[in-house]
């Protein structure tokens, strides 16, 4: 499912990302030693915030933009993982709760492809285990993810498309 964010939606997501980034710097957060954490934390925060907004928009679910350990990303239901690689895999970390549903989004802003989802327990298989010098995780191929059904998608119009409402 392809979701296109408007400039206003990107701006909101980026405000949340900047806040996440500033808070992480202030508390001295260190990057994970894991393979799922790129070196550039700021880029990760910005891209992941936009991906979360795209999932919320695409599935018509609430997104607060609040980040943090133990806080579900979208609609009190989904954890969102993002990649800029069109055929990238969904990354599951050891700390992901088995019952958590995780969504993969491939990102090419302003367009975001919501590829599918999987429960963490289903993705924690030896066949998907990946190890390199930075650590290990599970990397689930896109073809193993459940796709969202057409009736689950209730994408509302973007606020940017109805800016006249703000003039009332």
mmCIF file of C-alpha atoms in Angstrom:
data_model
loop_
_atom_site.group_PDB
_atom_site.id
_atom_site.type_symbol
_atom_site.label_atom_id
_atom_site.label_comp_id
_atom_site.label_asym_id
_atom_site.label_seq_id
_atom_site.Cartn_x
_atom_site.Cartn_y
_atom_site.Cartn_z
ATOM 1 C CA UNK A 1 0.000 0.000 0.000
ATOM 2 C CA UNK A 2 1.538 3.260 -1.117
ATOM 3 C CA UNK A 3 1.021 6.328 1.076
ATOM 4 C CA UNK A 4 2.069 9.811 0.049
ATOM 5 C CA UNK A 5 2.642 12.355 2.822
ATOM 6 C CA UNK A 6 1.925 16.018 2.184
ATOM 7 C CA UNK A 7 4.512 18.690 3.051
ATOM 8 C CA UNK A 8 2.450 19.543 6.159
ATOM 9 C CA UNK A 9 2.409 15.909 7.295
ATOM 10 C CA UNK A 10 6.161 15.613 6.720
ATOM 11 C CA UNK A 11 6.677 18.813 8.717
ATOM 12 C CA UNK A 12 4.711 17.412 11.690
ATOM 13 C CA UNK A 13 6.622 14.108 11.563
ATOM 14 C CA UNK A 14 9.933 15.995 11.396
ATOM 15 C CA UNK A 15 9.016 18.129 14.425
ATOM 16 C CA UNK A 16 8.488 14.932 16.404
ATOM 17 C CA UNK A 17 11.727 13.498 15.039
ATOM 18 C CA UNK A 18 13.693 16.600 16.048
ATOM 19 C CA UNK A 19 12.240 16.340 19.544
ATOM 20 C CA UNK A 20 13.212 12.644 19.772
ATOM 21 C CA UNK A 21 16.712 13.429 18.563
ATOM 22 C CA UNK A 22 17.194 16.327 20.987
ATOM 23 C CA UNK A 23 15.926 14.245 23.915
ATOM 24 C CA UNK A 24 18.254 11.378 23.017
ATOM 25 C CA UNK A 25 21.237 13.759 22.891
ATOM 26 C CA UNK A 26 20.248 15.382 26.199
ATOM 27 C CA UNK A 27 20.068 12.066 28.022
ATOM 28 C CA UNK A 28 23.300 10.815 26.432
ATOM 29 C CA UNK A 29 21.660 7.882 24.648
ATOM 30 C CA UNK A 30 24.120 5.662 22.865
ATOM 31 C CA UNK A 31 23.356 4.008 19.508
ATOM 32 C CA UNK A 32 22.489 0.335 19.754
ATOM 33 C CA UNK A 33 25.359 -1.994 19.020
ATOM 34 C CA UNK A 34 22.890 -3.891 16.875
ATOM 35 C CA UNK A 35 22.708 -4.107 13.086
ATOM 36 C CA UNK A 36 19.297 -2.435 13.058
ATOM 37 C CA UNK A 37 20.680 0.973 14.057
ATOM 38 C CA UNK A 38 22.374 3.000 11.313
ATOM 39 C CA UNK A 39 25.283 5.204 12.309
ATOM 40 C CA UNK A 40 23.351 8.444 11.705
ATOM 41 C CA UNK A 41 20.854 8.667 14.557
ATOM 42 C CA UNK A 42 19.257 11.885 13.276
ATOM 43 C CA UNK A 43 18.482 10.364 9.876
ATOM 44 C CA UNK A 44 16.997 7.325 11.619
ATOM 45 C CA UNK A 45 14.759 9.472 13.833
ATOM 46 C CA UNK A 46 13.486 11.554 10.909
ATOM 47 C CA UNK A 47 12.831 8.635 8.577
ATOM 48 C CA UNK A 48 11.184 6.506 11.271
ATOM 49 C CA UNK A 49 8.866 9.350 12.307
ATOM 50 C CA UNK A 50 7.728 9.838 8.728
ATOM 51 C CA UNK A 51 7.221 6.072 8.325
ATOM 52 C CA UNK A 52 5.112 5.975 11.494
ATOM 53 C CA UNK A 53 2.957 8.828 10.216
ATOM 54 C CA UNK A 54 2.538 7.024 6.879
ATOM 55 C CA UNK A 55 1.320 3.858 8.647
ATOM 56 C CA UNK A 56 -1.101 5.889 10.760
ATOM 57 C CA UNK A 57 -2.405 7.693 7.690
ATOM 58 C CA UNK A 58 -2.625 4.538 5.588
ATOM 59 C CA UNK A 59 -4.501 2.557 8.230
ATOM 60 C CA UNK A 60 -6.439 5.529 9.618
ATOM 61 C CA UNK A 61 -5.022 5.016 13.111
ATOM 62 C CA UNK A 62 -3.924 7.453 15.776
ATOM 63 C CA UNK A 63 -0.277 8.534 15.882
ATOM 64 C CA UNK A 64 0.903 10.632 18.795
ATOM 65 C CA UNK A 65 4.484 10.902 17.618
ATOM 66 C CA UNK A 66 5.627 10.050 21.128
ATOM 67 C CA UNK A 67 8.646 7.803 21.086
ATOM 68 C CA UNK A 68 10.366 5.803 23.726
ATOM 69 C CA UNK A 69 11.126 2.360 24.997
ATOM 70 C CA UNK A 70 7.997 0.290 25.478
ATOM 71 C CA UNK A 71 5.728 2.756 23.632
ATOM 72 C CA UNK A 72 3.931 1.261 20.617
ATOM 73 C CA UNK A 73 4.447 3.402 17.528
ATOM 74 C CA UNK A 74 0.991 3.537 15.916
ATOM 75 C CA UNK A 75 -2.544 3.085 17.165
ATOM 76 C CA UNK A 76 -1.503 1.226 20.299
ATOM 77 C CA UNK A 77 -1.080 -1.742 17.969
ATOM 78 C CA UNK A 78 1.878 -1.568 15.600
ATOM 79 C CA UNK A 79 5.619 -1.195 15.927
ATOM 80 C CA UNK A 80 7.010 0.340 12.723
ATOM 81 C CA UNK A 81 10.342 -0.470 11.057
ATOM 82 C CA UNK A 82 11.569 1.478 8.074
ATOM 83 C CA UNK A 83 14.196 1.186 5.378
ATOM 84 C CA UNK A 84 15.201 3.129 2.289
ATOM 85 C CA UNK A 85 15.963 -0.130 0.472
ATOM 86 C CA UNK A 86 13.065 -1.108 -1.834
ATOM 87 C CA UNK A 87 13.646 -4.813 -1.103
ATOM 88 C CA UNK A 88 14.843 -4.280 2.484
ATOM 89 C CA UNK A 89 13.929 -6.731 5.202
ATOM 90 C CA UNK A 90 11.958 -6.225 8.397
ATOM 91 C CA UNK A 91 14.351 -6.148 11.364
ATOM 92 C CA UNK A 92 13.352 -7.745 14.663
ATOM 93 C CA UNK A 93 15.480 -7.183 17.754
ATOM 94 C CA UNK A 94 15.905 -9.478 20.725
ATOM 95 C CA UNK A 95 13.981 -7.020 22.906
ATOM 96 C CA UNK A 96 10.855 -7.073 20.706
ATOM 97 C CA UNK A 97 7.961 -8.683 22.563
ATOM 98 C CA UNK A 98 6.762 -11.892 20.926
ATOM 99 C CA UNK A 99 3.145 -10.696 20.731
ATOM 100 C CA UNK A 100 4.028 -7.372 19.113
ATOM 101 C CA UNK A 101 2.939 -6.807 15.506
ATOM 102 C CA UNK A 102 5.691 -5.156 13.499
ATOM 103 C CA UNK A 103 5.119 -3.331 10.197
ATOM 104 C CA UNK A 104 7.733 -2.821 7.483
ATOM 105 C CA UNK A 105 7.736 0.438 5.516
ATOM 106 C CA UNK A 106 10.025 1.142 2.572
ATOM 107 C CA UNK A 107 10.689 4.859 2.347
ATOM 108 C CA UNK A 108 11.281 7.201 -0.540
ATOM 109 C CA UNK A 109 9.886 10.464 0.887
ATOM 110 C CA UNK A 110 7.294 11.750 0.290
ATOM 111 C CA UNK A 111 6.151 8.218 -0.689
ATOM 112 C CA UNK A 112 6.051 5.342 1.762
ATOM 113 C CA UNK A 113 5.184 1.751 0.903
ATOM 114 C CA UNK A 114 3.559 -0.163 3.763
ATOM 115 C CA UNK A 115 4.818 -3.617 2.804
ATOM 116 C CA UNK A 116 3.214 -5.824 5.458
ATOM 117 C CA UNK A 117 3.506 -7.031 9.031
ATOM 118 C CA UNK A 118 4.410 -9.997 11.197
ATOM 119 C CA UNK A 119 4.226 -10.878 14.876
ATOM 120 C CA UNK A 120 7.694 -10.776 16.423
ATOM 121 C CA UNK A 121 7.432 -14.424 17.551
ATOM 122 C CA UNK A 122 6.823 -15.481 13.927
ATOM 123 C CA UNK A 123 9.910 -13.600 12.761
ATOM 124 C CA UNK A 124 12.245 -14.892 15.459
ATOM 125 C CA UNK A 125 13.317 -17.954 13.492
ATOM 126 C CA UNK A 126 16.829 -19.245 13.019
ATOM 127 C CA UNK A 127 16.353 -18.975 9.247
ATOM 128 C CA UNK A 128 16.029 -15.183 9.600
ATOM 129 C CA UNK A 129 18.888 -14.674 12.057
ATOM 130 C CA UNK A 130 21.516 -12.259 10.784
ATOM 131 C CA UNK A 131 24.915 -11.554 12.323
ATOM 132 C CA UNK A 132 27.686 -9.126 11.474
ATOM 133 C CA UNK A 133 30.449 -7.230 13.287
ATOM 134 C CA UNK A 134 27.902 -4.861 14.900
ATOM 135 C CA UNK A 135 25.688 -7.554 16.414
ATOM 136 C CA UNK A 136 22.756 -9.731 15.461
ATOM 137 C CA UNK A 137 19.019 -9.577 14.833
ATOM 138 C CA UNK A 138 16.372 -11.320 12.760
ATOM 139 C CA UNK A 139 15.766 -10.038 9.230
ATOM 140 C CA UNK A 140 12.456 -11.167 7.748
ATOM 141 C CA UNK A 141 12.122 -11.094 3.931
ATOM 142 C CA UNK A 142 9.215 -9.072 2.540
ATOM 143 C CA UNK A 143 7.553 -12.136 0.998
ATOM 144 C CA UNK A 144 7.094 -13.618 4.506
ATOM 145 C CA UNK A 145 5.039 -10.635 5.743
ATOM 146 C CA UNK A 146 1.231 -10.547 5.904
ATOM 147 C CA UNK A 147 -0.214 -7.938 3.578
ATOM 148 C CA UNK A 148 -2.943 -5.589 4.721
ATOM 149 C CA UNK A 149 -6.344 -6.335 3.201
ATOM 150 C CA UNK A 150 -8.050 -3.684 1.107
ATOM 151 C CA UNK A 151 -10.854 -3.307 3.675
ATOM 152 C CA UNK A 152 -8.285 -2.458 6.386
ATOM 153 C CA UNK A 153 -7.168 0.572 4.424
ATOM 154 C CA UNK A 154 -9.291 3.611 5.170
ATOM 155 C CA UNK A 155 -6.874 6.344 4.231
ATOM 156 C CA UNK A 156 -8.503 9.716 4.896
ATOM 157 C CA UNK A 157 -7.674 12.802 2.839
ATOM 158 C CA UNK A 158 -4.644 14.720 4.017
ATOM 159 C CA UNK A 159 -5.027 17.900 6.030
ATOM 160 C CA UNK A 160 -2.825 19.584 3.425
ATOM 161 C CA UNK A 161 -5.460 18.813 0.806
ATOM 162 C CA UNK A 162 -8.112 20.577 2.891
ATOM 163 C CA UNK A 163 -6.246 23.627 4.132
ATOM 164 C CA UNK A 164 -9.382 25.738 3.644
ATOM 165 C CA UNK A 165 -10.698 24.118 6.850
ATOM 166 C CA UNK A 166 -8.009 25.952 8.770
ATOM 167 C CA UNK A 167 -9.338 29.309 7.567
ATOM 168 C CA UNK A 168 -12.674 28.930 9.367
#
